[in-house]
Short mmCIF file of C-alpha atoms in Angstrom, two decimals:
data_model
loop_
_atom_site.label_atom_id
_atom_site.label_comp_id
_atom_site.label_asym_id
_atom_site.label_seq_id
_atom_site.Cartn_x
_atom_site.Cartn_y
_atom_site.Cartn_z
CA UNK A 268 31.66 16.32 43.21
CA UNK A 269 28.88 18.62 44.49
CA UNK A 270 30.02 22.18 44.33
CA UNK A 271 30.01 23.77 48.01
CA UNK A 272 28.19 27.09 47.41
CA UNK A 273 26.79 30.03 49.86
CA UNK A 274 22.97 29.68 49.61
CA UNK A 275 22.03 28.32 52.38
CA UNK A 276 24.78 30.23 54.28
CA UNK A 277 23.19 34.18 53.77
CA UNK A 278 23.60 36.06 57.76
CA UNK A 279 21.97 39.00 58.67
CA UNK A 280 24.06 42.20 58.40
CA UNK A 281 23.98 44.24 61.82
CA UNK A 282 20.00 45.40 62.08
CA UNK A 283 20.02 46.64 57.87
CA UNK A 284 16.75 43.66 57.72
CA UNK A 285 19.17 42.68 54.89
CA UNK A 286 20.71 39.02 54.34
CA UNK A 287 23.99 39.03 52.64
CA UNK A 288 26.39 36.06 51.39
CA UNK A 289 30.09 35.33 53.84
CA UNK A 290 31.82 36.74 50.62
CA UNK A 291 30.67 39.70 48.45
CA UNK A 292 31.78 40.64 45.06
CA UNK A 293 34.66 43.39 44.66
CA UNK A 294 35.07 45.13 41.36
CA UNK A 295 37.01 47.33 40.74
CA UNK A 296 38.76 44.91 38.91
CA UNK A 297 35.79 45.46 36.43
CA UNK A 298 36.25 49.19 36.29
CA UNK A 299 39.89 50.13 36.68
CA UNK A 300 43.61 48.48 36.41
CA UNK A 301 46.13 51.96 37.63
CA UNK A 302 46.55 52.70 41.37
CA UNK A 303 45.49 49.74 42.26
CA UNK A 304 47.69 47.84 44.93
CA UNK A 305 47.70 43.75 44.41
CA UNK A 306 50.80 41.91 43.29
CA UNK A 307 50.50 41.54 39.95
CA UNK A 308 48.98 43.24 36.36
CA UNK A 309 46.04 42.12 35.48
CA UNK A 310 43.65 42.70 32.52
CA UNK A 311 40.25 44.42 32.54
CA UNK A 312 37.66 41.83 32.02
CA UNK A 313 35.81 42.27 29.00
CA UNK A 314 31.95 42.10 28.88
CA UNK A 315 31.60 38.39 28.39
CA UNK A 316 33.74 37.63 30.76
CA UNK A 317 32.28 40.06 33.64
CA UNK A 318 29.00 38.61 32.52
CA UNK A 319 30.00 35.02 32.89
CA UNK A 320 32.04 36.15 36.40
CA UNK A 321 28.55 37.72 38.36
CA UNK A 322 26.65 34.67 36.53
CA UNK A 323 29.03 32.32 38.33
CA UNK A 324 29.55 34.62 41.66
CA UNK A 325 25.38 33.68 41.24
CA UNK A 326 25.33 31.04 40.66
CA UNK A 327 27.77 30.31 43.88
CA UNK A 328 25.26 31.89 46.13
CA UNK A 329 27.10 35.42 46.29
CA UNK A 330 24.93 37.98 46.73
CA UNK A 331 26.63 41.21 47.77
CA UNK A 332 28.23 42.98 45.09
CA UNK A 333 31.27 46.00 46.13
CA UNK A 334 31.15 48.70 43.83
CA UNK A 335 31.70 52.25 43.83
CA UNK A 336 32.63 55.91 42.28
CA UNK A 337 36.55 55.40 42.52
CA UNK A 338 36.78 51.59 40.80
CA UNK A 339 36.84 53.36 37.67
CA UNK A 340 33.99 52.92 35.21
CA UNK A 341 33.00 49.06 37.22
CA UNK A 342 29.24 51.38 38.16
CA UNK A 343 29.10 52.07 34.83
CA UNK A 344 29.66 48.42 33.47
CA UNK A 345 27.38 46.75 36.30
CA UNK A 346 23.85 48.80 35.32
CA UNK A 347 24.02 47.09 32.05
CA UNK A 348 25.75 43.42 33.35
CA UNK A 349 22.82 43.21 36.03
CA UNK A 350 20.03 43.95 33.78
CA UNK A 351 16.76 41.65 34.93
CA UNK A 352 18.88 40.72 38.44
CA UNK A 353 18.29 44.05 39.71
CA UNK A 354 16.40 41.58 42.97
CA UNK A 355 19.35 38.95 43.22
CA UNK A 356 22.01 41.57 44.68
CA UNK A 357 22.55 43.60 48.04
CA UNK A 358 24.47 46.20 46.25
CA UNK A 359 27.05 48.31 48.32
CA UNK A 360 28.33 51.88 46.79
CA UNK A 361 29.97 54.52 48.07
CA UNK A 362 30.70 57.88 48.11
CA UNK A 363 33.63 60.76 49.28
CA UNK A 364 35.86 59.86 46.68
CA UNK A 365 36.70 60.68 42.91
CA UNK A 366 39.69 58.80 40.51
CA UNK A 367 40.61 60.32 37.59
CA UNK A 368 43.54 61.11 35.74
CA UNK A 369 45.90 57.60 37.71
CA UNK A 370 45.27 60.19 40.98
CA UNK A 371 42.07 59.95 43.59
CA UNK A 372 40.39 62.83 45.27
CA UNK A 373 38.01 63.57 48.04
CA UNK A 374 35.08 65.08 48.79
CA UNK A 375 32.78 64.69 51.62
CA UNK A 376 30.76 67.91 51.00
CA UNK A 377 26.51 67.81 51.49
CA UNK A 378 26.38 68.81 47.57
CA UNK A 379 28.68 66.38 46.42
CA UNK A 380 27.24 63.07 48.31
CA UNK A 381 24.04 63.55 46.80
CA UNK A 382 25.76 64.06 43.79
CA UNK A 383 27.17 60.86 43.91
CA UNK A 384 24.41 58.93 45.23
CA UNK A 385 22.34 60.02 41.88
CA UNK A 386 25.31 59.28 39.62
CA UNK A 387 25.15 55.66 41.04
CA UNK A 388 21.77 54.89 40.72
CA UNK A 389 21.96 55.99 37.22
CA UNK A 390 24.55 54.13 36.26
CA UNK A 391 23.13 51.65 37.96
CA UNK A 392 20.25 51.64 36.75
CA UNK A 393 18.16 51.37 39.52
CA UNK A 394 15.97 53.57 42.22
CA UNK A 395 18.23 52.63 45.52
CA UNK A 396 21.05 51.73 46.61
CA UNK A 397 21.45 48.51 50.02
CA UNK A 398 24.12 50.34 51.53
CA UNK A 399 26.39 53.32 50.51
CA UNK A 400 29.89 53.89 52.57
CA UNK A 401 32.04 56.46 53.34
CA UNK A 402 34.80 56.60 51.61
CA UNK A 403 37.16 57.94 53.42
CA UNK A 404 41.26 59.70 52.57
CA UNK A 405 42.17 58.38 56.21
CA UNK A 406 40.90 61.17 58.68
CA UNK A 407 38.11 59.53 59.28
CA UNK A 408 36.85 61.52 62.63
CA UNK A 409 37.61 65.04 60.30
CA UNK A 410 35.24 63.53 57.82
CA UNK A 411 32.74 62.07 60.23
CA UNK A 412 33.08 65.43 62.76
CA UNK A 413 32.74 68.21 60.09
CA UNK A 414 32.35 67.29 56.81
CA UNK A 415 28.17 66.76 57.10
CA UNK A 416 28.26 64.15 54.97
CA UNK A 417 26.20 61.73 57.21
CA UNK A 418 23.36 64.72 57.69
CA UNK A 419 23.32 64.14 53.50
CA UNK A 420 23.24 60.04 53.69
CA UNK A 421 20.12 60.13 56.79
CA UNK A 422 19.03 62.37 54.58
CA UNK A 423 19.07 60.28 51.14
CA UNK A 424 17.86 57.17 53.53
CA UNK A 425 14.59 59.06 53.97
CA UNK A 426 14.05 59.13 50.79
CA UNK A 427 14.19 55.88 49.73
CA UNK A 428 17.55 56.18 47.84
CA UNK A 429 19.40 53.81 49.73
CA UNK A 430 18.52 51.59 52.67
CA UNK A 431 21.56 51.85 54.99
CA UNK A 432 24.91 54.16 55.11
CA UNK A 433 27.99 53.43 57.01
CA UNK A 434 32.00 53.72 56.53
CA UNK A 435 35.52 52.61 55.16
CA UNK A 436 37.24 54.10 57.31
CA UNK A 437 41.11 53.26 58.42
CA UNK A 438 41.22 53.80 61.84
CA UNK A 439 39.80 52.46 64.83
CA UNK A 440 38.58 55.58 66.60
CA UNK A 441 36.70 56.29 63.22
CA UNK A 442 35.16 53.21 62.87
CA UNK A 443 33.72 53.06 66.93
CA UNK A 444 32.24 56.35 65.57
CA UNK A 445 30.86 55.26 62.60
CA UNK A 446 29.05 52.86 64.31
CA UNK A 447 27.54 55.83 66.89
CA UNK A 448 24.81 56.14 63.90
CA UNK A 449 26.56 54.49 60.64
CA UNK A 450 24.31 50.80 60.45
CA UNK A 451 27.36 49.39 59.15
CA UNK A 452 31.16 49.57 59.21
CA UNK A 453 33.18 48.04 56.43
CA UNK A 454 37.68 47.27 58.13
CA UNK A 455 40.40 45.77 56.48
CA UNK A 456 40.77 42.59 58.37
CA UNK A 457 43.53 39.91 57.86
CA UNK A 458 46.66 37.82 58.61
CA UNK A 459 48.42 40.44 58.96
CA UNK A 460 46.83 43.10 59.73
CA UNK A 461 44.04 43.05 62.84
CA UNK A 462 44.21 46.48 64.54
CA UNK A 463 40.12 47.26 63.71
CA UNK A 464 38.65 43.59 66.02
CA UNK A 465 37.63 46.30 68.76
CA UNK A 466 34.80 48.03 65.63
CA UNK A 467 34.25 44.40 65.07
CA UNK A 468 33.09 44.10 68.53
CA UNK A 469 31.48 47.47 68.87
CA UNK A 470 29.46 46.47 66.32
CA UNK A 471 28.34 43.15 67.93
CA UNK A 472 27.27 44.19 70.82
CA UNK A 473 25.05 46.40 69.29
CA UNK A 474 23.73 46.04 65.84
CA UNK A 475 25.16 47.04 63.70
CA UNK A 476 26.72 45.63 60.27
CA UNK A 477 30.41 44.98 59.20
CA UNK A 478 32.06 44.46 55.96
CA UNK A 479 35.77 43.41 56.11
CA UNK A 480 37.86 44.71 52.93
CA UNK A 481 41.24 43.45 52.02
CA UNK A 482 40.49 39.77 53.63
CA UNK A 483 43.20 38.28 51.94
CA UNK A 484 45.43 40.73 51.86
CA UNK A 485 45.04 42.22 48.55
CA UNK A 486 46.57 38.70 47.46
CA UNK A 487 49.27 39.26 49.38
CA UNK A 488 48.49 36.34 51.63
CA UNK A 489 51.52 34.66 52.39
CA UNK A 490 51.59 31.46 54.88
CA UNK A 491 54.11 28.45 55.71
CA UNK A 492 54.70 25.79 52.53
CA UNK A 493 51.43 23.94 53.09
CA UNK A 494 49.27 25.71 54.59
CA UNK A 495 45.76 26.75 52.62
CA UNK A 496 46.32 31.47 53.04
CA UNK A 497 42.71 31.35 51.92
CA UNK A 498 41.39 29.26 54.29
CA UNK A 499 43.36 30.40 57.15
CA UNK A 500 42.26 33.53 56.36
CA UNK A 501 38.19 32.57 55.97
CA UNK A 502 39.22 30.75 60.09
CA UNK A 503 40.59 34.28 61.11
CA UNK A 504 37.16 35.93 59.72
CA UNK A 505 34.83 33.47 60.45
CA UNK A 506 35.66 32.54 63.56
CA UNK A 507 34.99 35.91 64.89
CA UNK A 508 30.97 37.67 65.96
CA UNK A 509 30.10 40.00 64.26
CA UNK A 510 31.65 40.05 60.80
CA UNK A 511 28.80 39.49 58.13
CA UNK A 512 30.39 39.51 54.79
CA UNK A 513 34.18 39.36 53.05
CA UNK A 514 34.56 41.50 50.21
CA UNK A 515 37.53 39.27 47.71
CA UNK A 516 38.72 41.39 44.71
CA UNK A 517 38.83 38.18 42.44
CA UNK A 518 38.22 38.03 38.64
CA UNK A 519 39.84 34.46 39.00
CA UNK A 520 37.12 32.00 37.94
CA UNK A 521 38.78 29.24 39.22
CA UNK A 522 39.94 31.36 42.91
CA UNK A 523 36.35 32.32 43.10
CA UNK A 524 35.61 28.67 43.20
CA UNK A 525 37.67 28.30 45.14
CA UNK A 526 37.32 31.20 48.15
CA UNK A 527 33.27 30.03 48.12
CA UNK A 528 34.44 26.30 48.47
CA UNK A 529 36.66 27.47 51.05
CA UNK A 530 34.40 29.39 52.56
CA UNK A 531 31.41 27.48 53.18
CA UNK A 532 33.95 24.22 54.05
CA UNK A 533 34.95 27.21 57.40
CA UNK A 534 31.67 27.35 57.82
CA UNK A 535 30.30 24.42 58.05
CA UNK A 536 32.85 22.77 60.85
CA UNK A 537 30.83 21.15 62.80
#
């Protein structure tokens, strides 16, 4: 049996010039097991398991990896794990949210934004990030209009420390505002939550990128018996123009293979 891959299904991320796989690998489970919203508990994989997962993802044609300072030790682990593979990956990280002592806290100041990006570069052992997103606390318009975080990201982009920037928000108004200056928005879009569809449409009309978080509703997707929830989710996503890639956060090799096979099948439909 031929194993389906995504190698020939990469697509543009808006007008950033980046080509990304239609599925990206989310890495919160490589670094943090507290305060996560998955339906079942899990054990953070050891280095051997994490390396195997990354190699599997790469072999299946996934080139987009999603991480963040708020994902515990995810960035610190990815740096050594990705040595020698830097040109194979589009790395997305974030600014604004920190996670310590089991609690999130937020800082969108210019000083912290710069510190955060430069710290991510060190942790990930690279001189640039392809994409940096603002990790919103839900006060999307306040962050975009009052904190100057975008000004700092624009400066870091001019310095070559990041190629593109955008916003991972929680409201339609925030997503639309974020696209005015940003290159990309990360939105929630799944079988049970589609309120941010106007942000996807706006991005499509203006050549901006869209990444989808919670594409499988953080593992909570349930449907009637006999319906594959992963296939139904990907049909919803990939039938909507403007979506470049959906982030899946699995650490289960079988789930990852199934996700890729299903996405490839949906995207190759006549």
